[in-house]
Amino acid sequence: MIELKDISKIYKTKNGEITAVKDVNLTINKGEIYGIIGYSGAGKSTMIRLLNGLEKPSTGTVEVGGHQISSISGTKLRQARQKISMIFQHFNLLWSRTVADNISFPLEIAGVSKAERSKRVKELIDLVGLTGRENAYPSQLSGGQKQRVGIARALANNPEVLLCDEATSALDPETTDAILELLLDINKRLGLTIVLITHEMHVIRKICHRVAVMEAGRVVESGDVLHVFQNPQAEITKNFVMQVSGTKESKESIEQILVNYPTGKIVKLTFIGNKTEQPVISQIIKEFDVEVNIVHGNITQTTSGPYGTLIVQIDGKPNQVEEAFKLLETREIQAEVIDHV
Amino acid sequence: MFNQLFPNVDWVKMWEATYETIYMTVISTGVTFILGLVIGILLFLTSPNQIWANKVVNFLTGSLVNIFRSIPFIVLIILLIPFTKFLVGTIRGVEAALPALIIGAAPFYARLVLIALREIDKGVIEAARSMGAKTSTIIWKVLIPESLPALLSGITVTAVALVGYTAMAGIIGAGGLGNLAFIDGFQRSRDDVVLMATIIILVIVFILQFIGDFITTKTDKR
């Protein structure tokens, strides 16, 4: 569906060249929700704008839905853009138009007749749950409602791809969840391919199937969300995973335990899928002569199943602790010894 | 009572002059609005990072605007005499005042248009582009409607300035209230004629400002 090959984007400024994106190769499948995460300045904004030709790559090719976006221009590019919609962090609605007229705007651009436009607008208003607010102006709406208008507007021309540029970053946590639910629903119902960029791991966790982590213009890690969560490689990815697994707050408690219990081992257990529900801890205590002290526990839901972390202190005779580890391994549970914070 | 207060005022002449002033103001404001809008949009679209980003066109247009904006109006009228003669065939009368009024006001309004367009959220223009909008669509459906309150308050300011310009143009024989106040009032030492002309000009300005403010507020949905 979407393919980026050897993409680099270099901006020429007065103070020399700035490389926004470097050597990126990426394939996004049809019907997938693909997340790109990174801190600000990592090049994600540029990346997403390469997909609808708002930015042109310095090298490499961008292909979306059979169109070579990086090389077409004029009418061809404008027509391709009608099938690649975009929603924005700050919504970017026309304040001079009502909700209905804002949603109608892309239809006007596509040359849809007036009768069809009003029919389609009505459908979309129902779809995003804004019935009754058709004649309101954007200034009279809340942030969440504005983003719903943005989504309805983006869906007007039945696009194949929806690009989300930090679409929830300006919203409060509850509204964020509601908007994410809506995106997930649209993805399932319409089979739309969604590419989103964000700096919140929460967003990735909640709706994405696959994720790419960006740092300084490069994709440093990518893969299935669950896999990346369980097995983060790059330092930056570990930081992002900590955002949602809550292990950041447990740092202090681990520190305290390391001081209080110099003996034994602090172990971080990672469970994925249905293994999350196994009673391994009680098994260890029953079968071996060890003490288990729970420091921190957390289960996170992702689109492809639950993901859990449990931090425990296992104390006892060295050979007993060793045996306990072996048991954990047979259960395909990742056990990682933490000896420093 | 009116005739006692203004013994020297010839009301027929006064109304004729009022009509001439209104005529000059309305026509020149209308043409200035269109011309200023075109130049302002051109300045905006050719500025860096915009759709038609073009340093040469932007510099030339900008320079032209600045030159005509800097020339004092009374000097501009004199400078434009040959041009007016060529265009209108005469340098006297209401019609002859129009070229100078428009050339004097349009660059000023173009600047106001540019300021108004710069205030538009860049994201909205980007959104329109992401939907596959043509430049003409962006001009008609994004740039103009999204900056309309500022464009309207700008043309109000310009119209009020134009009333002042018509009075100045009157001094070189363009007709209107300025002409009447100067020839019939000042040169014949009839203060009441000057006063009456001033009152009518003030009323015209107040009405213009009122209409302008009213429409501006009406169109602003922010």
PDB file of C-alpha atoms in Angstrom, chain B residues 41-215:
ATOM      1  CA  ILE B  41      -2.770  38.257  -2.864  1.00  0.00           C
ATOM      2  CA  LEU B  42       0.074  38.364  -5.386  1.00  0.00           C
ATOM      3  CA  LEU B  43       2.417  39.737  -2.702  1.00  0.00           C
ATOM      4  CA  PHE B  44       1.294  37.010  -0.300  1.00  0.00           C
ATOM      5  CA  LEU B  45       1.525  34.057  -2.678  1.00  0.00           C
ATOM      6  CA  THR B  46       4.937  35.064  -4.011  1.00  0.00           C
ATOM      7  CA  SER B  47       6.450  35.558  -0.551  1.00  0.00           C
ATOM      8  CA  PRO B  48       8.913  32.903   0.700  1.00  0.00           C
ATOM      9  CA  ASN B  49       7.498  29.435   1.508  1.00  0.00           C
ATOM     10  CA  GLN B  50       4.184  30.198  -0.179  1.00  0.00           C
ATOM     11  CA  ILE B  51       2.604  28.458  -3.161  1.00  0.00           C
ATOM     12  CA  TRP B  52       4.057  30.781  -5.809  1.00  0.00           C
ATOM     13  CA  ALA B  53       7.217  31.715  -3.873  1.00  0.00           C
ATOM     14  CA  ASN B  54       9.119  33.965  -6.275  1.00  0.00           C
ATOM     15  CA  LYS B  55      11.737  36.437  -5.084  1.00  0.00           C
ATOM     16  CA  VAL B  56      11.800  38.569  -8.253  1.00  0.00           C
ATOM     17  CA  VAL B  57       8.039  39.066  -8.612  1.00  0.00           C
ATOM     18  CA  ASN B  58       7.689  39.626  -4.882  1.00  0.00           C
ATOM     19  CA  PHE B  59      10.470  42.201  -4.823  1.00  0.00           C
ATOM     20  CA  LEU B  60       9.188  44.107  -7.883  1.00  0.00           C
ATOM     21  CA  THR B  61       5.573  44.183  -6.670  1.00  0.00           C
ATOM     22  CA  GLY B  62       6.637  45.105  -3.172  1.00  0.00           C
ATOM     23  CA  SER B  63       8.844  47.935  -4.420  1.00  0.00           C
ATOM     24  CA  LEU B  64       6.087  49.333  -6.646  1.00  0.00           C
ATOM     25  CA  VAL B  65       3.654  49.290  -3.745  1.00  0.00           C
ATOM     26  CA  ASN B  66       6.150  51.018  -1.465  1.00  0.00           C
ATOM     27  CA  ILE B  67       6.966  53.717  -4.001  1.00  0.00           C
ATOM     28  CA  PHE B  68       3.339  54.699  -4.630  1.00  0.00           C
ATOM     29  CA  ARG B  69       2.525  54.441  -0.953  1.00  0.00           C
ATOM     30  CA  SER B  70       5.338  56.841  -0.075  1.00  0.00           C
ATOM     31  CA  ILE B  71       4.423  59.662  -2.461  1.00  0.00           C
ATOM     32  CA  PRO B  72       2.259  62.293  -0.729  1.00  0.00           C
ATOM     33  CA  PHE B  73      -1.166  62.303  -2.351  1.00  0.00           C
ATOM     34  CA  ILE B  74      -1.104  65.946  -3.391  1.00  0.00           C
ATOM     35  CA  VAL B  75       2.205  65.350  -5.190  1.00  0.00           C
ATOM     36  CA  LEU B  76       0.848  62.160  -6.751  1.00  0.00           C
ATOM     37  CA  ILE B  77      -2.049  64.050  -8.311  1.00  0.00           C
ATOM     38  CA  ILE B  78       0.359  66.454  -9.961  1.00  0.00           C
ATOM     39  CA  LEU B  79       2.675  63.679 -11.105  1.00  0.00           C
ATOM     40  CA  LEU B  80      -0.261  61.818 -12.630  1.00  0.00           C
ATOM     41  CA  ILE B  81      -1.602  64.774 -14.641  1.00  0.00           C
ATOM     42  CA  PRO B  82      -0.216  63.523 -17.997  1.00  0.00           C
ATOM     43  CA  PHE B  83      -1.465  59.998 -17.286  1.00  0.00           C
ATOM     44  CA  THR B  84      -4.920  61.283 -16.318  1.00  0.00           C
ATOM     45  CA  LYS B  85      -5.094  63.451 -19.422  1.00  0.00           C
ATOM     46  CA  PHE B  86      -4.249  60.450 -21.576  1.00  0.00           C
ATOM     47  CA  LEU B  87      -6.733  58.171 -19.798  1.00  0.00           C
ATOM     48  CA  VAL B  88      -9.731  60.448 -19.164  1.00  0.00           C
ATOM     49  CA  GLY B  89      -9.075  63.183 -21.746  1.00  0.00           C
ATOM     50  CA  THR B  90      -9.270  65.996 -19.183  1.00  0.00           C
ATOM     51  CA  ILE B  91      -7.692  66.876 -15.847  1.00  0.00           C
ATOM     52  CA  ARG B  92     -10.761  68.580 -14.433  1.00  0.00           C
ATOM     53  CA  GLY B  93     -13.896  67.094 -12.950  1.00  0.00           C
ATOM     54  CA  VAL B  94     -14.902  64.080 -10.961  1.00  0.00           C
ATOM     55  CA  GLU B  95     -13.756  61.474 -13.484  1.00  0.00           C
ATOM     56  CA  ALA B  96     -10.297  63.018 -13.655  1.00  0.00           C
ATOM     57  CA  ALA B  97      -9.821  62.525  -9.920  1.00  0.00           C
ATOM     58  CA  LEU B  98     -10.377  58.766 -10.067  1.00  0.00           C
ATOM     59  CA  PRO B  99      -6.992  57.580 -11.469  1.00  0.00           C
ATOM     60  CA  ALA B 100      -5.084  59.470  -8.788  1.00  0.00           C
ATOM     61  CA  LEU B 101      -7.432  58.325  -6.025  1.00  0.00           C
ATOM     62  CA  ILE B 102      -7.129  54.665  -7.058  1.00  0.00           C
ATOM     63  CA  ILE B 103      -3.375  54.712  -7.657  1.00  0.00           C
ATOM     64  CA  GLY B 104      -2.918  56.456  -4.331  1.00  0.00           C
ATOM     65  CA  ALA B 105      -5.142  54.094  -2.324  1.00  0.00           C
ATOM     66  CA  ALA B 106      -4.656  50.665  -3.951  1.00  0.00           C
ATOM     67  CA  PRO B 107      -1.023  50.164  -2.786  1.00  0.00           C
ATOM     68  CA  PHE B 108      -2.036  51.192   0.719  1.00  0.00           C
ATOM     69  CA  TYR B 109      -4.880  48.686   0.695  1.00  0.00           C
ATOM     70  CA  ALA B 110      -2.629  46.002  -0.835  1.00  0.00           C
ATOM     71  CA  ARG B 111      -0.424  46.301   2.274  1.00  0.00           C
ATOM     72  CA  LEU B 112      -3.460  45.864   4.519  1.00  0.00           C
ATOM     73  CA  VAL B 113      -4.508  42.812   2.463  1.00  0.00           C
ATOM     74  CA  LEU B 114      -1.034  41.327   2.875  1.00  0.00           C
ATOM     75  CA  ILE B 115      -1.189  41.826   6.657  1.00  0.00           C
ATOM     76  CA  ALA B 116      -4.652  40.227   6.740  1.00  0.00           C
ATOM     77  CA  LEU B 117      -3.521  37.194   4.734  1.00  0.00           C
ATOM     78  CA  ARG B 118      -0.446  36.688   6.908  1.00  0.00           C
ATOM     79  CA  GLU B 119      -2.758  36.337   9.896  1.00  0.00           C
ATOM     80  CA  ILE B 120      -4.383  33.225   8.406  1.00  0.00           C
ATOM     81  CA  ASP B 121      -3.344  30.029  10.168  1.00  0.00           C
ATOM     82  CA  LYS B 122      -0.745  28.318   7.949  1.00  0.00           C
ATOM     83  CA  GLY B 123      -2.246  24.974   8.937  1.00  0.00           C
ATOM     84  CA  VAL B 124      -5.526  25.818   7.202  1.00  0.00           C
ATOM     85  CA  ILE B 125      -3.758  26.455   3.918  1.00  0.00           C
ATOM     86  CA  GLU B 126      -1.795  23.232   4.395  1.00  0.00           C
ATOM     87  CA  ALA B 127      -5.040  21.360   5.084  1.00  0.00           C
ATOM     88  CA  ALA B 128      -6.555  22.681   1.851  1.00  0.00           C
ATOM     89  CA  ARG B 129      -3.449  21.610  -0.060  1.00  0.00           C
ATOM     90  CA  SER B 130      -3.579  18.171   1.548  1.00  0.00           C
ATOM     91  CA  MET B 131      -7.121  17.813   0.191  1.00  0.00           C
ATOM     92  CA  GLY B 132      -5.885  18.438  -3.322  1.00  0.00           C
ATOM     93  CA  ALA B 133      -7.149  22.019  -3.677  1.00  0.00           C
ATOM     94  CA  LYS B 134      -6.063  24.100  -6.673  1.00  0.00           C
ATOM     95  CA  THR B 135      -4.476  27.500  -6.034  1.00  0.00           C
ATOM     96  CA  SER B 136      -7.623  29.244  -7.310  1.00  0.00           C
ATOM     97  CA  THR B 137      -9.711  27.229  -4.844  1.00  0.00           C
ATOM     98  CA  ILE B 138      -7.324  28.188  -2.045  1.00  0.00           C
ATOM     99  CA  ILE B 139      -7.657  31.883  -2.980  1.00  0.00           C
ATOM    100  CA  TRP B 140     -11.461  31.912  -3.240  1.00  0.00           C
ATOM    101  CA  LYS B 141     -12.385  29.432  -0.535  1.00  0.00           C
ATOM    102  CA  VAL B 142      -9.607  29.781   2.020  1.00  0.00           C
ATOM    103  CA  LEU B 143      -7.615  33.012   1.735  1.00  0.00           C
ATOM    104  CA  ILE B 144     -10.483  35.446   1.140  1.00  0.00           C
ATOM    105  CA  PRO B 145     -13.147  33.981   3.481  1.00  0.00           C
ATOM    106  CA  GLU B 146     -10.652  33.295   6.278  1.00  0.00           C
ATOM    107  CA  SER B 147      -9.322  36.862   6.234  1.00  0.00           C
ATOM    108  CA  LEU B 148     -12.628  38.580   5.419  1.00  0.00           C
ATOM    109  CA  PRO B 149     -13.077  40.554   8.668  1.00  0.00           C
ATOM    110  CA  ALA B 150      -9.566  42.010   8.313  1.00  0.00           C
ATOM    111  CA  LEU B 151     -10.109  42.674   4.590  1.00  0.00           C
ATOM    112  CA  LEU B 152     -13.339  44.526   5.378  1.00  0.00           C
ATOM    113  CA  SER B 153     -11.979  46.602   8.237  1.00  0.00           C
ATOM    114  CA  GLY B 154      -9.028  47.395   5.961  1.00  0.00           C
ATOM    115  CA  ILE B 155     -11.272  48.664   3.179  1.00  0.00           C
ATOM    116  CA  THR B 156     -13.191  50.738   5.733  1.00  0.00           C
ATOM    117  CA  VAL B 157      -9.985  52.459   6.799  1.00  0.00           C
ATOM    118  CA  THR B 158      -9.091  52.941   3.129  1.00  0.00           C
ATOM    119  CA  ALA B 159     -12.523  54.359   2.280  1.00  0.00           C
ATOM    120  CA  VAL B 160     -12.245  56.903   5.081  1.00  0.00           C
ATOM    121  CA  ALA B 161      -8.794  57.882   3.821  1.00  0.00           C
ATOM    122  CA  LEU B 162     -10.272  58.184   0.329  1.00  0.00           C
ATOM    123  CA  VAL B 163     -12.863  60.710   1.529  1.00  0.00           C
ATOM    124  CA  GLY B 164      -9.920  62.802   2.668  1.00  0.00           C
ATOM    125  CA  TYR B 165      -8.159  62.279  -0.653  1.00  0.00           C
ATOM    126  CA  THR B 166     -11.242  63.443  -2.589  1.00  0.00           C
ATOM    127  CA  ALA B 167     -11.180  66.697  -0.635  1.00  0.00           C
ATOM    128  CA  MET B 168      -7.534  67.159  -1.579  1.00  0.00           C
ATOM    129  CA  ALA B 169      -8.279  66.298  -5.184  1.00  0.00           C
ATOM    130  CA  GLY B 170     -10.979  68.975  -5.012  1.00  0.00           C
ATOM    131  CA  ILE B 171      -8.348  71.647  -4.594  1.00  0.00           C
ATOM    132  CA  ILE B 172      -7.005  71.035  -8.076  1.00  0.00           C
ATOM    133  CA  GLY B 173     -10.512  71.181  -9.512  1.00  0.00           C
ATOM    134  CA  ALA B 174     -11.911  67.682  -9.200  1.00  0.00           C
ATOM    135  CA  GLY B 175     -15.210  68.860  -7.751  1.00  0.00           C
ATOM    136  CA  GLY B 176     -16.796  67.575  -4.586  1.00  0.00           C
ATOM    137  CA  LEU B 177     -16.999  69.032  -1.090  1.00  0.00           C
ATOM    138  CA  GLY B 178     -13.282  69.786  -0.880  1.00  0.00           C
ATOM    139  CA  ASN B 179     -13.469  71.839  -4.056  1.00  0.00           C
ATOM    140  CA  LEU B 180     -16.554  73.693  -2.820  1.00  0.00           C
ATOM    141  CA  ALA B 181     -15.011  74.426   0.580  1.00  0.00           C
ATOM    142  CA  PHE B 182     -11.860  75.765  -1.065  1.00  0.00           C
ATOM    143  CA  ILE B 183     -13.294  77.804  -3.940  1.00  0.00           C
ATOM    144  CA  ASP B 184     -16.632  79.007  -2.526  1.00  0.00           C
ATOM    145  CA  GLY B 185     -15.656  78.956   1.116  1.00  0.00           C
ATOM    146  CA  PHE B 186     -12.004  79.725   1.730  1.00  0.00           C
ATOM    147  CA  GLN B 187     -11.273  81.909  -1.291  1.00  0.00           C
ATOM    148  CA  ARG B 188     -14.356  84.053  -0.702  1.00  0.00           C
ATOM    149  CA  SER B 189     -13.969  84.076   3.095  1.00  0.00           C
ATOM    150  CA  ARG B 190     -17.314  82.380   3.675  1.00  0.00           C
ATOM    151  CA  ASP B 191     -16.656  80.383   6.810  1.00  0.00           C
ATOM    152  CA  ASP B 192     -20.162  78.928   6.938  1.00  0.00           C
ATOM    153  CA  VAL B 193     -19.621  77.151   3.606  1.00  0.00           C
ATOM    154  CA  VAL B 194     -16.366  75.609   4.894  1.00  0.00           C
ATOM    155  CA  LEU B 195     -18.121  74.559   8.090  1.00  0.00           C
ATOM    156  CA  MET B 196     -21.069  72.977   6.308  1.00  0.00           C
ATOM    157  CA  ALA B 197     -18.781  71.076   3.901  1.00  0.00           C
ATOM    158  CA  THR B 198     -16.803  69.817   6.893  1.00  0.00           C
ATOM    159  CA  ILE B 199     -19.955  68.659   8.676  1.00  0.00           C
ATOM    160  CA  ILE B 200     -21.118  66.718   5.627  1.00  0.00           C
ATOM    161  CA  ILE B 201     -17.693  65.099   5.187  1.00  0.00           C
ATOM    162  CA  LEU B 202     -17.744  64.062   8.845  1.00  0.00           C
ATOM    163  CA  VAL B 203     -21.207  62.536   8.431  1.00  0.00           C
ATOM    164  CA  ILE B 204     -20.025  60.573   5.375  1.00  0.00           C
ATOM    165  CA  VAL B 205     -17.000  59.289   7.320  1.00  0.00           C
ATOM    166  CA  PHE B 206     -19.126  58.266  10.325  1.00  0.00           C
ATOM    167  CA  ILE B 207     -21.588  56.408   8.120  1.00  0.00           C
ATOM    168  CA  LEU B 208     -18.759  54.598   6.292  1.00  0.00           C
ATOM    169  CA  GLN B 209     -17.117  53.609   9.562  1.00  0.00           C
ATOM    170  CA  PHE B 210     -20.424  52.405  11.004  1.00  0.00           C
ATOM    171  CA  ILE B 211     -21.256  50.254   7.971  1.00  0.00           C
ATOM    172  CA  GLY B 212     -17.698  48.884   7.896  1.00  0.00           C
ATOM    173  CA  ASP B 213     -17.682  47.967  11.589  1.00  0.00           C
ATOM    174  CA  PHE B 214     -21.126  46.386  11.326  1.00  0.00           C
ATOM    175  CA  ILE B 215     -20.229  44.116   8.394  1.00  0.00           C
TER     176      ILE B 215
END
